[in-house]
Amino acid sequence: MWFWVWTLLIVGSLVGAFFLARYLWRSAKGLLEELGRASARIGESSDRLQELSDRAREVASTQHAGPSLFDDVTIHYQRVNAQRAARAGRKEARRARHVVTWQKWKHFND
């Protein structure tokens, strides 16, 4: 009788090991396929990034870097005055928004 019990246990564990091994094999195969796809995508991305960085270098080399010491002084003054005017406009717009908010708060607390 014990012979059959042990035989059944051994056969059962072998069948279980077979199904476990099959599951692991299929999972490993799927993982390797996904890793292959991921490496292909990474290769495509690196090519695209290289292309974009080359294009950015070309654009950066052709564009003017900004004002220099050899530009006309009046151009600098005009640029500075335009920036100051823009900053003043932003400051006034911010101040107007703050006044509106303060008045809303004042009406809320009354």
A tleap script that builds the chain and sets N, CA, C and O, in Angstrom:
source leaprc.protein.ff14SB
mol = sequence {
  NMET TRP PHE TRP VAL TRP THR LEU LEU ILE
  VAL GLY SER LEU VAL GLY ALA PHE PHE LEU
  ALA ARG TYR LEU TRP ARG SER ALA LYS GLY
  LEU LEU GLU GLU LEU GLY ARG ALA SER ALA
  ARG ILE GLY GLU SER SER ASP ARG LEU GLN
  GLU LEU SER ASP ARG ALA ARG GLU VAL ALA
  SER THR GLN HIE ALA GLY PRO SER LEU PHE
  ASP ASP VAL THR ILE HIE TYR GLN ARG VAL
  ASN ALA GLN ARG ALA ALA ARG ALA GLY ARG
  LYS GLU ALA ARG ARG ALA ARG HIE VAL VAL
  THR TRP GLN LYS TRP LYS HIE PHE ASN CASP
}
set mol.1.N position { 0.807 -1.195 0.000 }
set mol.1.CA position { 0.000 0.000 0.000 }
set mol.1.C position { 0.855 1.265 0.000 }
set mol.1.O position { 0.555 2.213 -0.726 }
set mol.2.N position { 1.930 1.290 0.818 }
set mol.2.CA position { 2.786 2.458 0.845 }
set mol.2.C position { 3.491 2.677 -0.487 }
set mol.2.O position { 3.804 3.811 -0.849 }
set mol.3.N position { 3.733 1.635 -1.189 }
set mol.3.CA position { 4.350 1.755 -2.507 }
set mol.3.C position { 3.493 2.623 -3.418 }
set mol.3.O position { 4.015 3.486 -4.124 }
set mol.4.N position { 2.183 2.400 -3.409 }
set mol.4.CA position { 1.286 3.164 -4.282 }
set mol.4.C position { 1.167 4.624 -3.819 }
set mol.4.O position { 1.047 5.529 -4.645 }
set mol.5.N position { 1.201 4.846 -2.530 }
set mol.5.CA position { 1.111 6.211 -2.018 }
set mol.5.C position { 2.345 7.011 -2.460 }
set mol.5.O position { 2.233 8.128 -2.964 }
set mol.6.N position { 3.532 6.405 -2.254 }
set mol.6.CA position { 4.753 7.101 -2.646 }
set mol.6.C position { 4.840 7.264 -4.160 }
set mol.6.O position { 5.310 8.293 -4.645 }
set mol.7.N position { 4.402 6.286 -4.891 }
set mol.7.CA position { 4.399 6.389 -6.348 }
set mol.7.C position { 3.489 7.530 -6.793 }
set mol.7.O position { 3.850 8.314 -7.671 }
set mol.8.N position { 2.319 7.617 -6.188 }
set mol.8.CA position { 1.377 8.689 -6.528 }
set mol.8.C position { 1.964 10.055 -6.164 }
set mol.8.O position { 1.828 11.004 -6.937 }
set mol.9.N position { 2.614 10.170 -5.006 }
set mol.9.CA position { 3.223 11.432 -4.618 }
set mol.9.C position { 4.342 11.844 -5.583 }
set mol.9.O position { 4.439 13.009 -5.968 }
set mol.10.N position { 5.168 10.897 -5.962 }
set mol.10.CA position { 6.269 11.200 -6.880 }
set mol.10.C position { 5.741 11.590 -8.252 }
set mol.10.O position { 6.209 12.564 -8.843 }
set mol.11.N position { 4.779 10.843 -8.762 }
set mol.11.CA position { 4.205 11.161 -10.078 }
set mol.11.C position { 3.503 12.520 -10.026 }
set mol.11.O position { 3.618 13.320 -10.955 }
set mol.12.N position { 2.781 12.774 -8.943 }
set mol.12.CA position { 2.093 14.061 -8.798 }
set mol.12.C position { 3.069 15.221 -8.753 }
set mol.12.O position { 2.836 16.261 -9.370 }
set mol.13.N position { 4.166 15.041 -8.020 }
set mol.13.CA position { 5.153 16.132 -7.958 }
set mol.13.C position { 5.845 16.316 -9.305 }
set mol.13.O position { 6.176 17.445 -9.667 }
set mol.14.N position { 6.071 15.238 -10.057 }
set mol.14.CA position { 6.664 15.367 -11.390 }
set mol.14.C position { 5.725 16.083 -12.352 }
set mol.14.O position { 6.159 16.913 -13.151 }
set mol.15.N position { 4.443 15.761 -12.273 }
set mol.15.CA position { 3.462 16.453 -13.124 }
set mol.15.C position { 3.407 17.932 -12.752 }
set mol.15.O position { 3.379 18.793 -13.631 }
set mol.16.N position { 3.392 18.232 -11.440 }
set mol.16.CA position { 3.391 19.626 -10.996 }
set mol.16.C position { 4.646 20.357 -11.441 }
set mol.16.O position { 4.587 21.513 -11.860 }
set mol.17.N position { 5.795 19.670 -11.346 }
set mol.17.CA position { 7.058 20.270 -11.791 }
set mol.17.C position { 7.025 20.536 -13.287 }
set mol.17.O position { 7.546 21.549 -13.754 }
set mol.18.N position { 6.412 19.624 -14.042 }
set mol.18.CA position { 6.299 19.828 -15.491 }
set mol.18.C position { 5.495 21.085 -15.790 }
set mol.18.O position { 5.916 21.918 -16.593 }
set mol.19.N position { 4.319 21.226 -15.136 }
set mol.19.CA position { 3.479 22.399 -15.402 }
set mol.19.C position { 4.166 23.686 -14.934 }
set mol.19.O position { 4.058 24.722 -15.590 }
set mol.20.N position { 4.868 23.621 -13.807 }
set mol.20.CA position { 5.609 24.791 -13.338 }
set mol.20.C position { 6.725 25.159 -14.311 }
set mol.20.O position { 6.911 26.334 -14.628 }
set mol.21.N position { 7.465 24.167 -14.784 }
set mol.21.CA position { 8.548 24.417 -15.738 }
set mol.21.C position { 7.995 24.985 -17.045 }
set mol.21.O position { 8.588 25.894 -17.626 }
set mol.22.N position { 6.856 24.450 -17.510 }
set mol.22.CA position { 6.243 24.960 -18.745 }
set mol.22.C position { 5.816 26.412 -18.573 }
set mol.22.O position { 6.021 27.237 -19.464 }
set mol.23.N position { 5.211 26.726 -17.403 }
set mol.23.CA position { 4.792 28.103 -17.131 }
set mol.23.C position { 6.001 29.037 -17.097 }
set mol.23.O position { 5.970 30.122 -17.679 }
set mol.24.N position { 7.059 28.616 -16.417 }
set mol.24.CA position { 8.264 29.446 -16.338 }
set mol.24.C position { 8.913 29.622 -17.705 }
set mol.24.O position { 9.389 30.710 -18.028 }
set mol.25.N position { 8.938 28.567 -18.506 }
set mol.25.CA position { 9.522 28.651 -19.843 }
set mol.25.C position { 8.761 29.646 -20.704 }
set mol.25.O position { 9.365 30.476 -21.384 }
set mol.26.N position { 7.427 29.563 -20.676 }
set mol.26.CA position { 6.617 30.487 -21.466 }
set mol.26.C position { 6.792 31.928 -20.974 }
set mol.26.O position { 6.858 32.858 -21.778 }
set mol.27.N position { 6.867 32.107 -19.663 }
set mol.27.CA position { 7.064 33.451 -19.123 }
set mol.27.C position { 8.429 34.000 -19.527 }
set mol.27.O position { 8.549 35.172 -19.882 }
set mol.28.N position { 9.450 33.160 -19.473 }
set mol.28.CA position { 10.795 33.602 -19.857 }
set mol.28.C position { 10.837 33.947 -21.338 }
set mol.28.O position { 11.463 34.931 -21.732 }
set mol.29.N position { 10.170 33.138 -22.162 }
set mol.29.CA position { 10.122 33.424 -23.598 }
set mol.29.C position { 9.424 34.762 -23.861 }
set mol.29.O position { 9.895 35.563 -24.669 }
set mol.30.N position { 8.306 35.000 -23.180 }
set mol.30.CA position { 7.599 36.273 -23.332 }
set mol.30.C position { 8.432 37.441 -22.863 }
set mol.30.O position { 8.420 38.505 -23.482 }
set mol.31.N position { 9.157 37.251 -21.773 }
set mol.31.CA position { 10.023 38.307 -21.270 }
set mol.31.C position { 11.123 38.638 -22.274 }
set mol.31.O position { 11.417 39.811 -22.505 }
set mol.32.N position { 11.728 37.626 -22.865 }
set mol.32.CA position { 12.780 37.864 -23.855 }
set mol.32.C position { 12.236 38.570 -25.092 }
set mol.32.O position { 12.914 39.422 -25.667 }
set mol.33.N position { 11.018 38.225 -25.506 }
set mol.33.CA position { 10.410 38.922 -26.643 }
set mol.33.C position { 10.179 40.397 -26.316 }
set mol.33.O position { 10.454 41.272 -27.138 }
set mol.34.N position { 9.673 40.667 -25.111 }
set mol.34.CA position { 9.448 42.054 -24.707 }
set mol.34.C position { 10.759 42.817 -24.593 }
set mol.34.O position { 10.835 43.988 -24.964 }
set mol.35.N position { 11.789 42.156 -24.081 }
set mol.35.CA position { 13.094 42.817 -24.002 }
set mol.35.C position { 13.640 43.126 -25.394 }
set mol.35.O position { 14.280 44.157 -25.597 }
set mol.36.N position { 13.385 42.228 -26.355 }
set mol.36.CA position { 13.798 42.495 -27.732 }
set mol.36.C position { 13.083 43.706 -28.303 }
set mol.36.O position { 13.694 44.550 -28.960 }
set mol.37.N position { 11.768 43.786 -28.044 }
set mol.37.CA position { 11.011 44.947 -28.521 }
set mol.37.C position { 11.486 46.222 -27.836 }
set mol.37.O position { 11.611 47.268 -28.474 }
set mol.38.N position { 11.748 46.131 -26.538 }
set mol.38.CA position { 12.203 47.316 -25.802 }
set mol.38.C position { 13.559 47.788 -26.308 }
set mol.38.O position { 13.787 48.991 -26.434 }
set mol.39.N position { 14.460 46.856 -26.597 }
set mol.39.CA position { 15.768 47.272 -27.100 }
set mol.39.C position { 15.644 47.894 -28.486 }
set mol.39.O position { 16.378 48.824 -28.818 }
set mol.40.N position { 14.710 47.380 -29.301 }
set mol.40.CA position { 14.491 47.993 -30.613 }
set mol.40.C position { 13.970 49.417 -30.451 }
set mol.40.O position { 14.402 50.323 -31.162 }
set mol.41.N position { 13.035 49.616 -29.508 }
set mol.41.CA position { 12.499 50.951 -29.264 }
set mol.41.C position { 13.577 51.886 -28.740 }
set mol.41.O position { 13.633 53.052 -29.129 }
set mol.42.N position { 14.424 51.384 -27.868 }
set mol.42.CA position { 15.511 52.209 -27.334 }
set mol.42.C position { 16.463 52.598 -28.457 }
set mol.42.O position { 16.949 53.728 -28.497 }
set mol.43.N position { 16.732 51.661 -29.374 }
set mol.43.CA position { 17.586 51.980 -30.519 }
set mol.43.C position { 16.969 53.066 -31.386 }
set mol.43.O position { 17.651 53.998 -31.811 }
set mol.44.N position { 15.658 52.935 -31.646 }
set mol.44.CA position { 14.976 53.959 -32.433 }
set mol.44.C position { 15.010 55.309 -31.713 }
set mol.44.O position { 15.236 56.349 -32.332 }
set mol.45.N position { 14.785 55.278 -30.409 }
set mol.45.CA position { 14.785 56.526 -29.634 }
set mol.45.C position { 16.168 57.168 -29.630 }
set mol.45.O position { 16.288 58.387 -29.752 }
set mol.46.N position { 17.204 56.358 -29.490 }
set mol.46.CA position { 18.550 56.942 -29.479 }
set mol.46.C position { 18.892 57.539 -30.840 }
set mol.46.O position { 19.545 58.579 -30.916 }
set mol.47.N position { 18.453 56.883 -31.918 }
set mol.47.CA position { 18.671 57.463 -33.249 }
set mol.47.C position { 17.946 58.793 -33.385 }
set mol.47.O position { 18.497 59.765 -33.900 }
set mol.48.N position { 16.702 58.824 -32.917 }
set mol.48.CA position { 15.904 60.052 -32.997 }
set mol.48.C position { 16.528 61.154 -32.137 }
set mol.48.O position { 16.587 62.311 -32.555 }
set mol.49.N position { 16.990 60.800 -30.946 }
set mol.49.CA position { 17.631 61.791 -30.085 }
set mol.49.C position { 18.921 62.323 -30.701 }
set mol.49.O position { 19.221 63.513 -30.596 }
set mol.50.N position { 19.670 61.454 -31.333 }
set mol.50.CA position { 20.899 61.897 -31.992 }
set mol.50.C position { 20.576 62.867 -33.125 }
set mol.50.O position { 21.245 63.885 -33.305 }
set mol.51.N position { 19.531 62.526 -33.885 }
set mol.51.CA position { 19.110 63.408 -34.981 }
set mol.51.C position { 18.665 64.767 -34.446 }
set mol.51.O position { 19.014 65.808 -35.001 }
set mol.52.N position { 17.887 64.744 -33.358 }
set mol.52.CA position { 17.413 66.002 -32.788 }
set mol.52.C position { 18.544 66.822 -32.187 }
set mol.52.O position { 18.546 68.047 -32.300 }
set mol.53.N position { 19.497 66.167 -31.553 }
set mol.53.CA position { 20.616 66.929 -30.993 }
set mol.53.C position { 21.487 67.522 -32.105 }
set mol.53.O position { 21.994 68.635 -31.965 }
set mol.54.N position { 21.665 66.785 -33.208 }
set mol.54.CA position { 22.404 67.352 -34.342 }
set mol.54.C position { 21.681 68.567 -34.912 }
set mol.54.O position { 22.301 69.579 -35.238 }
set mol.55.N position { 20.360 68.449 -35.026 }
set mol.55.CA position { 19.570 69.563 -35.547 }
set mol.55.C position { 19.641 70.756 -34.594 }
set mol.55.O position { 19.719 71.900 -35.042 }
set mol.56.N position { 19.613 70.498 -33.287 }
set mol.56.CA position { 19.696 71.586 -32.313 }
set mol.56.C position { 21.058 72.274 -32.385 }
set mol.56.O position { 21.144 73.494 -32.242 }
set mol.57.N position { 22.113 71.506 -32.605 }
set mol.57.CA position { 23.441 72.108 -32.745 }
set mol.57.C position { 23.498 72.990 -33.987 }
set mol.57.O position { 24.081 74.074 -33.959 }
set mol.58.N position { 22.886 72.517 -35.090 }
set mol.58.CA position { 22.870 73.316 -36.306 }
set mol.58.C position { 22.117 74.622 -36.091 }
set mol.58.O position { 22.572 75.685 -36.513 }
set mol.59.N position { 20.970 74.537 -35.435 }
set mol.59.CA position { 20.166 75.741 -35.189 }
set mol.59.C position { 20.909 76.678 -34.256 }
set mol.59.O position { 20.904 77.892 -34.460 }
set mol.60.N position { 21.547 76.127 -33.235 }
set mol.60.CA position { 22.268 76.975 -32.280 }
set mol.60.C position { 23.458 77.661 -32.942 }
set mol.60.O position { 23.796 78.794 -32.597 }
set mol.61.N position { 24.088 76.983 -33.883 }
set mol.61.CA position { 25.253 77.603 -34.532 }
set mol.61.C position { 24.842 78.677 -35.530 }
set mol.61.O position { 25.637 79.571 -35.821 }
set mol.62.N position { 23.628 78.617 -36.061 }
set mol.62.CA position { 23.197 79.613 -37.043 }
set mol.62.C position { 22.481 80.793 -36.405 }
set mol.62.O position { 22.391 81.853 -37.024 }
set mol.63.N position { 21.967 80.645 -35.178 }
set mol.63.CA position { 21.228 81.735 -34.553 }
set mol.63.C position { 22.175 82.698 -33.862 }
set mol.63.O position { 23.266 82.337 -33.421 }
set mol.64.N position { 21.717 83.931 -33.785 }
set mol.64.CA position { 22.483 84.969 -33.105 }
set mol.64.C position { 22.344 84.762 -31.599 }
set mol.64.O position { 21.238 84.560 -31.097 }
set mol.65.N position { 23.453 84.811 -30.886 }
set mol.65.CA position { 23.443 84.524 -29.454 }
set mol.65.C position { 22.852 85.651 -28.626 }
set mol.65.O position { 22.528 85.433 -27.459 }
set mol.66.N position { 22.704 86.808 -29.163 }
set mol.66.CA position { 22.168 87.930 -28.408 }
set mol.66.C position { 23.067 89.143 -28.547 }
set mol.66.O position { 23.939 89.177 -29.416 }
set mol.67.N position { 22.864 90.129 -27.704 }
set mol.67.CA position { 23.657 91.352 -27.816 }
set mol.67.C position { 25.119 91.096 -27.487 }
set mol.67.O position { 25.452 90.242 -26.665 }
set mol.68.N position { 25.962 91.839 -28.135 }
set mol.68.CA position { 27.398 91.743 -27.872 }
set mol.68.C position { 27.951 93.146 -27.654 }
set mol.68.O position { 27.242 94.138 -27.823 }
set mol.69.N position { 29.204 93.216 -27.282 }
set mol.69.CA position { 29.825 94.511 -27.019 }
set mol.69.C position { 30.030 95.333 -28.277 }
set mol.69.O position { 30.240 96.544 -28.199 }
set mol.70.N position { 29.972 94.697 -29.426 }
set mol.70.CA position { 30.255 95.389 -30.669 }
set mol.70.C position { 28.997 95.914 -31.350 }
set mol.70.O position { 29.080 96.567 -32.390 }
set mol.71.N position { 27.826 95.630 -30.766 }
set mol.71.CA position { 26.585 96.171 -31.327 }
set mol.71.C position { 26.496 97.659 -31.029 }
set mol.71.O position { 27.222 98.184 -30.185 }
set mol.72.N position { 25.602 98.323 -31.731 }
set mol.72.CA position { 25.387 99.753 -31.517 }
set mol.72.C position { 24.775 99.985 -30.133 }
set mol.72.O position { 23.911 99.216 -29.711 }
set mol.73.N position { 25.199 101.012 -29.431 }
set mol.73.CA position { 24.745 101.290 -28.075 }
set mol.73.C position { 23.260 101.627 -28.055 }
set mol.73.O position { 22.557 101.272 -27.109 }
set mol.74.N position { 22.778 102.310 -29.090 }
set mol.74.CA position { 21.361 102.682 -29.107 }
set mol.74.C position { 20.471 101.441 -29.175 }
set mol.74.O position { 19.368 101.434 -28.629 }
set mol.75.N position { 20.946 100.402 -29.841 }
set mol.75.CA position { 20.173 99.152 -29.891 }
set mol.75.C position { 20.047 98.563 -28.488 }
set mol.75.O position { 18.989 98.061 -28.107 }
set mol.76.N position { 21.135 98.630 -27.730 }
set mol.76.CA position { 21.087 98.135 -26.354 }
set mol.76.C position { 20.098 98.940 -25.517 }
set mol.76.O position { 19.302 98.372 -24.770 }
set mol.77.N position { 20.152 100.257 -25.645 }
set mol.77.CA position { 19.240 101.101 -24.885 }
set mol.77.C position { 17.783 100.823 -25.263 }
set mol.77.O position { 16.909 100.780 -24.397 }
set mol.78.N position { 17.531 100.637 -26.544 }
set mol.78.CA position { 16.167 100.334 -26.980 }
set mol.78.C position { 15.696 99.003 -26.393 }
set mol.78.O position { 14.559 98.884 -25.934 }
set mol.79.N position { 16.589 97.997 -26.413 }
set mol.79.CA position { 16.244 96.691 -25.857 }
set mol.79.C position { 15.945 96.785 -24.362 }
set mol.79.O position { 14.964 96.218 -23.881 }
set mol.80.N position { 16.787 97.495 -23.642 }
set mol.80.CA position { 16.600 97.641 -22.194 }
set mol.80.C position { 15.315 98.392 -21.898 }
set mol.80.O position { 14.566 98.009 -21.000 }
set mol.81.N position { 15.051 99.460 -22.646 }
set mol.81.CA position { 13.819 100.224 -22.429 }
set mol.81.C position { 12.582 99.389 -22.750 }
set mol.81.O position { 11.572 99.490 -22.053 }
set mol.82.N position { 12.648 98.576 -23.784 }
set mol.82.CA position { 11.519 97.711 -24.119 }
set mol.82.C position { 11.297 96.680 -23.011 }
set mol.82.O position { 10.156 96.391 -22.653 }
set mol.83.N position { 12.367 96.134 -22.476 }
set mol.83.CA position { 12.230 95.168 -21.385 }
set mol.83.C position { 11.670 95.826 -20.131 }
set mol.83.O position { 10.845 95.237 -19.433 }
set mol.84.N position { 12.119 97.049 -19.845 }
set mol.84.CA position { 11.588 97.758 -18.684 }
set mol.84.C position { 10.102 98.059 -18.849 }
set mol.84.O position { 9.331 97.936 -17.898 }
set mol.85.N position { 9.703 98.453 -20.055 }
set mol.85.CA position { 8.287 98.742 -20.303 }
set mol.85.C position { 7.446 97.473 -20.164 }
set mol.85.O position { 6.360 97.498 -19.585 }
set mol.86.N position { 7.948 96.384 -20.690 }
set mol.86.CA position { 7.221 95.120 -20.574 }
set mol.86.C position { 7.103 94.704 -19.105 }
set mol.86.O position { 6.051 94.235 -18.672 }
set mol.87.N position { 8.181 94.876 -18.345 }
set mol.87.CA position { 8.156 94.525 -16.924 }
set mol.87.C position { 7.163 95.410 -16.174 }
set mol.87.O position { 6.429 94.929 -15.310 }
set mol.88.N position { 7.139 96.692 -16.500 }
set mol.88.CA position { 6.202 97.605 -15.843 }
set mol.88.C position { 4.760 97.219 -16.176 }
set mol.88.O position { 3.882 97.278 -15.315 }
set mol.89.N position { 4.522 96.825 -17.422 }
set mol.89.CA position { 3.182 96.384 -17.804 }
set mol.89.C position { 2.750 95.140 -17.045 }
set mol.89.O position { 1.608 95.034 -16.600 }
set mol.90.N position { 3.677 94.202 -16.903 }
set mol.90.CA position { 3.360 92.985 -16.142 }
set mol.90.C position { 3.095 93.311 -14.672 }
set mol.90.O position { 2.224 92.719 -14.034 }
set mol.91.N position { 3.872 94.271 -14.152 }
set mol.91.CA position { 3.701 94.670 -12.754 }
set mol.91.C position { 2.326 95.302 -12.541 }
set mol.91.O position { 1.655 95.008 -11.552 }
set mol.92.N position { 1.908 96.163 -13.460 }
set mol.92.CA position { 0.592 96.803 -13.341 }
set mol.92.C position { -0.540 95.784 -13.479 }
set mol.92.O position { -1.540 95.865 -12.765 }
set mol.93.N position { -0.387 94.837 -14.387 }
set mol.93.CA position { -1.414 93.797 -14.549 }
set mol.93.C position { -1.515 92.944 -13.285 }
set mol.93.O position { -2.614 92.593 -12.856 }
set mol.94.N position { -0.377 92.616 -12.695 }
set mol.94.CA position { -0.366 91.837 -11.456 }
set mol.94.C position { -1.018 92.632 -10.327 }
set mol.94.O position { -1.785 92.088 -9.533 }
set mol.95.N position { -0.705 93.919 -10.267 }
set mol.95.CA position { -1.287 94.780 -9.240 }
set mol.95.C position { -2.804 94.861 -9.393 }
set mol.95.O position { -3.528 94.841 -8.398 }
set mol.96.N position { -3.287 94.951 -10.631 }
set mol.96.CA position { -4.735 95.006 -10.871 }
set mol.96.C position { -5.395 93.697 -10.439 }
set mol.96.O position { -6.475 93.714 -9.848 }
set mol.97.N position { -4.760 92.573 -10.726 }
set mol.97.CA position { -5.317 91.283 -10.291 }
set mol.97.C position { -5.365 91.199 -8.773 }
set mol.97.O position { -6.318 90.666 -8.204 }
set mol.98.N position { -4.339 91.725 -8.121 }
set mol.98.CA position { -4.309 91.688 -6.662 }
set mol.98.C position { -5.418 92.555 -6.072 }
set mol.98.O position { -6.052 92.174 -5.088 }
set mol.99.N position { -5.651 93.722 -6.673 }
set mol.99.CA position { -6.714 94.607 -6.175 }
set mol.99.C position { -8.063 93.921 -6.300 }
set mol.99.O position { -8.878 93.989 -5.380 }
set mol.100.N position { -8.306 93.269 -7.414 }
set mol.100.CA position { -9.571 92.546 -7.601 }
set mol.100.C position { -9.705 91.455 -6.545 }
set mol.100.O position { -10.778 91.286 -5.965 }
set mol.101.N position { -8.638 90.720 -6.293 }
set mol.101.CA position { -8.680 89.646 -5.300 }
set mol.101.C position { -8.924 90.215 -3.911 }
set mol.101.O position { -9.708 89.655 -3.145 }
set mol.102.N position { -8.258 91.326 -3.572 }
set mol.102.CA position { -8.452 91.933 -2.261 }
set mol.102.C position { -9.889 92.403 -2.079 }
set mol.102.O position { -10.461 92.277 -0.997 }
set mol.103.N position { -10.462 92.941 -3.136 }
set mol.103.CA position { -11.848 93.398 -3.022 }
set mol.103.C position { -12.802 92.221 -2.856 }
set mol.103.O position { -13.793 92.329 -2.134 }
set mol.104.N position { -12.520 91.107 -3.511 }
set mol.104.CA position { -13.345 89.913 -3.314 }
set mol.104.C position { -13.252 89.452 -1.866 }
set mol.104.O position { -14.261 89.087 -1.263 }
set mol.105.N position { -12.059 89.467 -1.313 }
set mol.105.CA position { -11.873 89.039 0.074 }
set mol.105.C position { -12.573 89.993 1.026 }
set mol.105.O position { -13.161 89.583 2.027 }
set mol.106.N position { -12.496 91.287 0.687 }
set mol.106.CA position { -13.120 92.290 1.552 }
set mol.106.C position { -14.639 92.079 1.578 }
set mol.106.O position { -15.255 92.146 2.642 }
set mol.107.N position { -15.239 91.825 0.418 }
set mol.107.CA position { -16.688 91.598 0.350 }
set mol.107.C position { -17.056 90.279 1.029 }
set mol.107.O position { -18.149 90.152 1.581 }
set mol.108.N position { -16.171 89.318 0.993 }
set mol.108.CA position { -16.440 88.021 1.623 }
set mol.108.C position { -16.438 88.148 3.140 }
set mol.108.O position { -17.232 87.500 3.821 }
set mol.109.N position { -15.542 88.986 3.671 }
set mol.109.CA position { -15.431 89.139 5.123 }
set mol.109.C position { -16.459 90.095 5.701 }
set mol.109.O position { -16.694 90.081 6.909 }
set mol.110.N position { -17.082 90.930 4.866 }
set mol.110.CA position { -18.089 91.895 5.377 }
set mol.110.C position { -19.394 91.249 5.680 }
set mol.110.O position { -20.330 91.922 6.113 }
savepdb mol mol.pdb
quit
